[in-house]
XYZ file of C-alpha atoms in Angstrom:
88
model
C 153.194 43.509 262.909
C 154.059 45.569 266.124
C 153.190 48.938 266.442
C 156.530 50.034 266.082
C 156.252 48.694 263.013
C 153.358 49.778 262.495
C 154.717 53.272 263.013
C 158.036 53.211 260.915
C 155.892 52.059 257.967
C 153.536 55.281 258.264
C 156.473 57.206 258.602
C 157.905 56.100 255.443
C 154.214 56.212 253.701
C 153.939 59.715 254.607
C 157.561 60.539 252.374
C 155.723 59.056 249.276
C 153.129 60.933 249.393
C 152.575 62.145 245.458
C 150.555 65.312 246.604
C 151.909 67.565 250.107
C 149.410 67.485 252.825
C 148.214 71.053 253.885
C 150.180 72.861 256.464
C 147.882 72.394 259.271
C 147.913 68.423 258.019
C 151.945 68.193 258.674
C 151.879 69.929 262.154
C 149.311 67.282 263.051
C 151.593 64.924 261.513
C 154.875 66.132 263.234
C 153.107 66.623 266.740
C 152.376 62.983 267.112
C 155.161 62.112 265.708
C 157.542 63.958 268.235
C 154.874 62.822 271.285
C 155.073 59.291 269.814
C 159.179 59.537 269.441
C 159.854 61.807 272.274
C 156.946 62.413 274.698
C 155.719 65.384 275.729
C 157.438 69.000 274.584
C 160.931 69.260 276.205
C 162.118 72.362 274.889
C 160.702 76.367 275.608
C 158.247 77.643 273.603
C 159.790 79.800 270.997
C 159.656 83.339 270.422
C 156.831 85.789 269.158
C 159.405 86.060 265.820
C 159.556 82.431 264.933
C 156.043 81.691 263.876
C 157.152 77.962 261.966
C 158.627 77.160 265.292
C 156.060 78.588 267.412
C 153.098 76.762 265.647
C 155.198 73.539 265.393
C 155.795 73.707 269.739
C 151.738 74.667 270.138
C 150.693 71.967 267.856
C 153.069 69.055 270.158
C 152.377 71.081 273.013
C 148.292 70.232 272.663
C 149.560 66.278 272.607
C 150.896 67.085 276.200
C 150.368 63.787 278.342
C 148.994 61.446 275.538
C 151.614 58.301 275.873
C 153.991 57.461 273.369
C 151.891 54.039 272.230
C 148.496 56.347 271.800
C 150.566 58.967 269.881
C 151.854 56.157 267.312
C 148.265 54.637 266.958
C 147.106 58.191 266.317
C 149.661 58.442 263.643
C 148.993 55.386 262.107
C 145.523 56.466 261.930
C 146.280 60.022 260.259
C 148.852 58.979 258.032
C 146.271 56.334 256.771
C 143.967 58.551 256.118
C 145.990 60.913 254.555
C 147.087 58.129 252.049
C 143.466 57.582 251.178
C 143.377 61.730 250.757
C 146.351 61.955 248.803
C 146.697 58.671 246.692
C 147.039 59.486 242.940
């Protein structure tokens, strides 16, 4: 299996999750995700009154200059292991 697939499998494991990770578990989970799917953060950071957004732009933003291969093998990783956390 390629790491693409590799990838798109974790990314469907992580919608059947039976129990939702913790919030600080998905913005580790979206981070790589975007660095893995789009690189490093293309967009300004957003304002003081948009905290979801805010947190969600710091927590890609700390992925800065990983590649997009290392970002999917770190996801593979954390989804795996939140599988293990979260299986019934």
């Amino acid at each position: 299996m390629s790491i693409d697939e590799k990838f798109e499998a974790a990314a469907e494991a992580v919608k059947n999750l039976t129990k939702r990770p913790s919030n600080e578990e998905l913005l580790e989970l979206y981070a790589l995700f975007k660095q893995a799917t789009i690189g490093d953060v293309n967009t300004g950071k957003p304002g003081i009154f948009d905290q979801k957004g805010r947190a969600k732009w710091e927590f890609w933003n700390s992925k800065k200059g990983m590649s997009k291969d290392a970002a999917k093998e770190a996801y593979i990783e954390y989804v795996d292991k939140l599988v293990e956390k979260y299986k019934d």
